[in-house]
PDB file of C-alpha atoms in Angstrom:
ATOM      1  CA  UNK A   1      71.315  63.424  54.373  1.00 45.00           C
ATOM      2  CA  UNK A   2      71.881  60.270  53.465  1.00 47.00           C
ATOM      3  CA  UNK A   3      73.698  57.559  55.495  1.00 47.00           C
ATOM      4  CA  UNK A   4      76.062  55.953  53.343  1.00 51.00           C
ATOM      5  CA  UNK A   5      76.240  52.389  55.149  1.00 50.00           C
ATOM      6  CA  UNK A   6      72.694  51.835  54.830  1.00 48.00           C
ATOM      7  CA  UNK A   7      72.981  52.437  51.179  1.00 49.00           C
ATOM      8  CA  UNK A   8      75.385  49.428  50.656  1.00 53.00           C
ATOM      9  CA  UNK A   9      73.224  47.192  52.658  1.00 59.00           C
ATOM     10  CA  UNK A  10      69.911  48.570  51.194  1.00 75.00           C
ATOM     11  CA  UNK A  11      71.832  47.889  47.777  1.00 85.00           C
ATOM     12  CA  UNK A  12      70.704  44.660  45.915  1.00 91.00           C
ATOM     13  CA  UNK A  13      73.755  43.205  44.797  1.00 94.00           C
ATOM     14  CA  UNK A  14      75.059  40.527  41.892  1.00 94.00           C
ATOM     15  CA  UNK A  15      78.100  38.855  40.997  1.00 97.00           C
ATOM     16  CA  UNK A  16      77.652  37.762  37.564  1.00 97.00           C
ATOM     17  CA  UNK A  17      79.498  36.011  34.639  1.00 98.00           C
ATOM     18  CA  UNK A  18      79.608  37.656  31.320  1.00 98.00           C
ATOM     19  CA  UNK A  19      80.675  36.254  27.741  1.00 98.00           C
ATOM     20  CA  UNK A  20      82.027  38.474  25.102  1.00 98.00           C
ATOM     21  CA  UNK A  21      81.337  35.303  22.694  1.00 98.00           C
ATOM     22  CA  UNK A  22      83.543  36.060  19.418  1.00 98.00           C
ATOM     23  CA  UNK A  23      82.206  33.957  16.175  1.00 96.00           C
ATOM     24  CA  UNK A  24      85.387  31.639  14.832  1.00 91.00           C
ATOM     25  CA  UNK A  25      86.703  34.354  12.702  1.00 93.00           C
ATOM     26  CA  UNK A  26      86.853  36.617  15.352  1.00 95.00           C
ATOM     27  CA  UNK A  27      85.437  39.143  13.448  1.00 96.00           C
ATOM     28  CA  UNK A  28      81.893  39.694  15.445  1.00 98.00           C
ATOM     29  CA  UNK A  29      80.737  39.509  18.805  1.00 98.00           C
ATOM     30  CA  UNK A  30      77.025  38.518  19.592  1.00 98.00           C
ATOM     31  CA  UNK A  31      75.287  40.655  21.960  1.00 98.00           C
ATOM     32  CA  UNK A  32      71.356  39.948  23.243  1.00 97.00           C
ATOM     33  CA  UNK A  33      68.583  42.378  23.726  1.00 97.00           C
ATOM     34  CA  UNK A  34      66.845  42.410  27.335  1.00 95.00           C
ATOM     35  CA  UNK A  35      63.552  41.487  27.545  1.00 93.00           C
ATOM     36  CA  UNK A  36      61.073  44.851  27.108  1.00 92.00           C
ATOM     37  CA  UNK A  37      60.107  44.276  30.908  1.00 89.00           C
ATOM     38  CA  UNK A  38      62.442  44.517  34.464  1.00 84.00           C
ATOM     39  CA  UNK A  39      65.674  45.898  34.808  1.00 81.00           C
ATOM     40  CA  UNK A  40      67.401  48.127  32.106  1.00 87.00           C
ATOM     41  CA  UNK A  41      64.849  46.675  29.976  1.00 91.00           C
ATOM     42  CA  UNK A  42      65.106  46.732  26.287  1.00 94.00           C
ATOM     43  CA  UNK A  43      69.054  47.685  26.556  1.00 96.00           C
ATOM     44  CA  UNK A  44      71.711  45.399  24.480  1.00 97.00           C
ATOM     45  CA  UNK A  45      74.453  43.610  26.555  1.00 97.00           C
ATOM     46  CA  UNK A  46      76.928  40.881  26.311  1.00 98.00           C
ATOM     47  CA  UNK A  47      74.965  37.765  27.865  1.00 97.00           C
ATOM     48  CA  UNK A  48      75.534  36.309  31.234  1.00 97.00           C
ATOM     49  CA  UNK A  49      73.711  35.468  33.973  1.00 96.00           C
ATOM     50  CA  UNK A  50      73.772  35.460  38.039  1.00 96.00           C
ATOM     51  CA  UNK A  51      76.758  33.225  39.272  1.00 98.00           C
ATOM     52  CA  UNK A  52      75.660  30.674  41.389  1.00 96.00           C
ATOM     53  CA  UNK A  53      77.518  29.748  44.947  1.00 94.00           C
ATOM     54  CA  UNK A  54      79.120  26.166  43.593  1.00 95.00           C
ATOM     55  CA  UNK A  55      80.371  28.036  40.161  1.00 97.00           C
ATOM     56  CA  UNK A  56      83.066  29.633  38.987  1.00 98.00           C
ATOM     57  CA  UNK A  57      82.515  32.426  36.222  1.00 98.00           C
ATOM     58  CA  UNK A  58      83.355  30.224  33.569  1.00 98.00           C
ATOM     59  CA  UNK A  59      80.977  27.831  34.683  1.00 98.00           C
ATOM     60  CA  UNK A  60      78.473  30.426  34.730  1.00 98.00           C
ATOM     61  CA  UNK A  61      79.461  31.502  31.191  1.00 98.00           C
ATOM     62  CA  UNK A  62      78.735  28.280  29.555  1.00 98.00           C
ATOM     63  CA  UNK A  63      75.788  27.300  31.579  1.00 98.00           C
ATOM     64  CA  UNK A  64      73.689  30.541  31.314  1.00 97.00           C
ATOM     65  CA  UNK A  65      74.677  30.786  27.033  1.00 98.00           C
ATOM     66  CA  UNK A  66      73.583  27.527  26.887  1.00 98.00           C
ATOM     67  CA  UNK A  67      70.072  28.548  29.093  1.00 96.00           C
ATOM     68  CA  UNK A  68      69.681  31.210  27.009  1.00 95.00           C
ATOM     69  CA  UNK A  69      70.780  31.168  23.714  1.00 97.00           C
ATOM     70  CA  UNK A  70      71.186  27.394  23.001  1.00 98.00           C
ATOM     71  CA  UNK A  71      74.748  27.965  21.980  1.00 98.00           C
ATOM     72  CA  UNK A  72      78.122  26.107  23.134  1.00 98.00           C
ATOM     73  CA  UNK A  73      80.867  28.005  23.927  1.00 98.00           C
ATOM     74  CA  UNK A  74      84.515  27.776  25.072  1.00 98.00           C
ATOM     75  CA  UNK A  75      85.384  30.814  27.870  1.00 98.00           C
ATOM     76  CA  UNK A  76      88.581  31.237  27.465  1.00 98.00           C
ATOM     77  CA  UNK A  77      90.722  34.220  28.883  1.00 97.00           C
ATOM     78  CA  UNK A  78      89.829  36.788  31.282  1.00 98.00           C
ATOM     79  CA  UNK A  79      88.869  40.148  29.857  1.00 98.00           C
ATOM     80  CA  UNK A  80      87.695  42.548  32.475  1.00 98.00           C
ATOM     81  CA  UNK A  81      86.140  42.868  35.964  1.00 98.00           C
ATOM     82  CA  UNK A  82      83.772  45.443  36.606  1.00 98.00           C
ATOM     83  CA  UNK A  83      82.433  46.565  39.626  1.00 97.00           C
ATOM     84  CA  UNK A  84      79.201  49.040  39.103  1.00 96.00           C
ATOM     85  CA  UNK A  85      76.611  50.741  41.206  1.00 94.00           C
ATOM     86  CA  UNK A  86      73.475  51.326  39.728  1.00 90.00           C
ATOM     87  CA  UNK A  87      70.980  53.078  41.475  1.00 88.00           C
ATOM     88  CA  UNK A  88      69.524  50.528  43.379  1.00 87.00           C
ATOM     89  CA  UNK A  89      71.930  47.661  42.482  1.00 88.00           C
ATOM     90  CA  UNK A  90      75.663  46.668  42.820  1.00 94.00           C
ATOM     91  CA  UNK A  91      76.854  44.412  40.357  1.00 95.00           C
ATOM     92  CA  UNK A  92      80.299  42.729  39.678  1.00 97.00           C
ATOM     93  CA  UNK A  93      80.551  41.709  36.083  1.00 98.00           C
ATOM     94  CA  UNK A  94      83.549  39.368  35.538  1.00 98.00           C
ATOM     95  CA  UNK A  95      84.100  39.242  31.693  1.00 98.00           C
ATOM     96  CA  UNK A  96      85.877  36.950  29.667  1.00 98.00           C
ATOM     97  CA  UNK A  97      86.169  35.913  25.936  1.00 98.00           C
ATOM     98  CA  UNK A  98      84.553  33.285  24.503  1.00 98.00           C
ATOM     99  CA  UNK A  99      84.531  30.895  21.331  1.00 98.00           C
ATOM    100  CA  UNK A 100      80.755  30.090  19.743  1.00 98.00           C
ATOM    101  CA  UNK A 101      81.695  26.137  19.385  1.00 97.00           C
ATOM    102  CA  UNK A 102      78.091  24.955  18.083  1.00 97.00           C
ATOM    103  CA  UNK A 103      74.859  25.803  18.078  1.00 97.00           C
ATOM    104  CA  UNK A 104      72.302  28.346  16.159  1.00 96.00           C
ATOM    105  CA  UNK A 105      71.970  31.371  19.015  1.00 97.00           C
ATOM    106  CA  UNK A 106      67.963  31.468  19.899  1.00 97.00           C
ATOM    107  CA  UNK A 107      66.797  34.779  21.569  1.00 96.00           C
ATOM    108  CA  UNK A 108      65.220  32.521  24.742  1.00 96.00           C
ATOM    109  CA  UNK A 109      65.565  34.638  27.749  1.00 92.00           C
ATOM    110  CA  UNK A 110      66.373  37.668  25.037  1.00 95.00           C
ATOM    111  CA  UNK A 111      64.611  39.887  22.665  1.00 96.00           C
ATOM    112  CA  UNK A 112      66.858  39.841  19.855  1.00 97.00           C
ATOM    113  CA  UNK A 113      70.221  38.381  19.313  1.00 97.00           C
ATOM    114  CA  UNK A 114      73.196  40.343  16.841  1.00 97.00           C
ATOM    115  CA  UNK A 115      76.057  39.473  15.462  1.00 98.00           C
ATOM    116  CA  UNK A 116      78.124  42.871  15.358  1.00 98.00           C
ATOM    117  CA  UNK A 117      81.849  44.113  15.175  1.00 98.00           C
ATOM    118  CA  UNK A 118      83.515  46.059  18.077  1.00 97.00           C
ATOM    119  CA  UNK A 119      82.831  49.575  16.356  1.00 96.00           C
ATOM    120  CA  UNK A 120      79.692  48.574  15.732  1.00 97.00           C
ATOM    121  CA  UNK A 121      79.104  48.273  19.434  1.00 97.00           C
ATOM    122  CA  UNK A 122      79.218  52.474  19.595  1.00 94.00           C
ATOM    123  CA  UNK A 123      75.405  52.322  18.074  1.00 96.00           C
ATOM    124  CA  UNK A 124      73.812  50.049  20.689  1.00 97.00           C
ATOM    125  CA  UNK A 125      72.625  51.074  24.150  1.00 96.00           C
ATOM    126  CA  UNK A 126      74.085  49.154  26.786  1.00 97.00           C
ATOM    127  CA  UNK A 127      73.728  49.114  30.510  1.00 94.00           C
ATOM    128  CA  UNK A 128      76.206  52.172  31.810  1.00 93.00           C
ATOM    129  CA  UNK A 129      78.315  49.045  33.587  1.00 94.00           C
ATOM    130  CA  UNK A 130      78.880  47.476  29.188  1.00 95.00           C
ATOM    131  CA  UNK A 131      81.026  50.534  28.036  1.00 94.00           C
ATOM    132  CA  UNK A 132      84.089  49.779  30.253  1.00 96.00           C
ATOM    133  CA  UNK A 133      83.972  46.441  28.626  1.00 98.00           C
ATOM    134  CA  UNK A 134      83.575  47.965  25.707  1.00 97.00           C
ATOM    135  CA  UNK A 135      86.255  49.872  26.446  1.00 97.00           C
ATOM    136  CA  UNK A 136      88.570  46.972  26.910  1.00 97.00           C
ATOM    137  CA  UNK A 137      87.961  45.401  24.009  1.00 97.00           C
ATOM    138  CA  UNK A 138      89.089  48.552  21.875  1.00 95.00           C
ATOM    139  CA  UNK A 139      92.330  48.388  23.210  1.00 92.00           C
TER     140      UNK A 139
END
């Protein structure tokens, strides 16, 4: 049997910041492709990255969309915090919305970028810890 304490401390974990970036007509959301090698690889997700000790999510939001898709944002409002376990990692997504200001999204640390709408998200696979998100944003 399995001893439940020393799977939460065997248990990688990451907080990390996550932008459901909206284009200006808030019609379409742009989601990224992971890279075809690591973790959940070749999945679609909303982008993000790892938040760092001296940042705040927001912080993290702009910096890592501007990392890795070249693209300006404005986070605004808080969507959604998710707490996950994966099989060998805990994660804490904390998810708000955000405004593309400027900039032509580049797929840098991404396969492929899309623009889609919120139904559209249905025909994309995304990491099991996406669909609550997903799920907020539908109602």
């Amino acid at each position: 049997m399995t001893n439940l304490r020393t799977d939460l401390t065997t248990k990688k974990y990451r907080c990390i910041g996550v932008g459901v970036v909206w284009d200006r007509d808030r019609q379409h959301i742009l989601i990224d492709r992971r890279l075809p090698e690591g973790e959940l690889a070749g999945y679609w997700e909303f982008p993000g990255g790892k938040i760092e000790r001296h940042e705040t999510a927001a912080e993290c939001i702009k910096r890592e969309l501007q990392e890795e898709l070249a693209i300006d944002v404005e986070v605004g409002d808080h969507l959604i915090t998710v707490d996950f376990e994966y099989e060998t990692l805990r994660v804490s997504l904390i998810v708000h919305h955000c405004t593309h200001i400027s900039g032509e999204p580049q797929a840098i640390a991404c396969s492929e970028i899309r623009w889609v709408t919120v139904d559209e998200l249905d025909t994309y696979q995304l990491p099991a810890a996406n669909y609550q998100i997903v799920q907020a944003l539908k109602e």
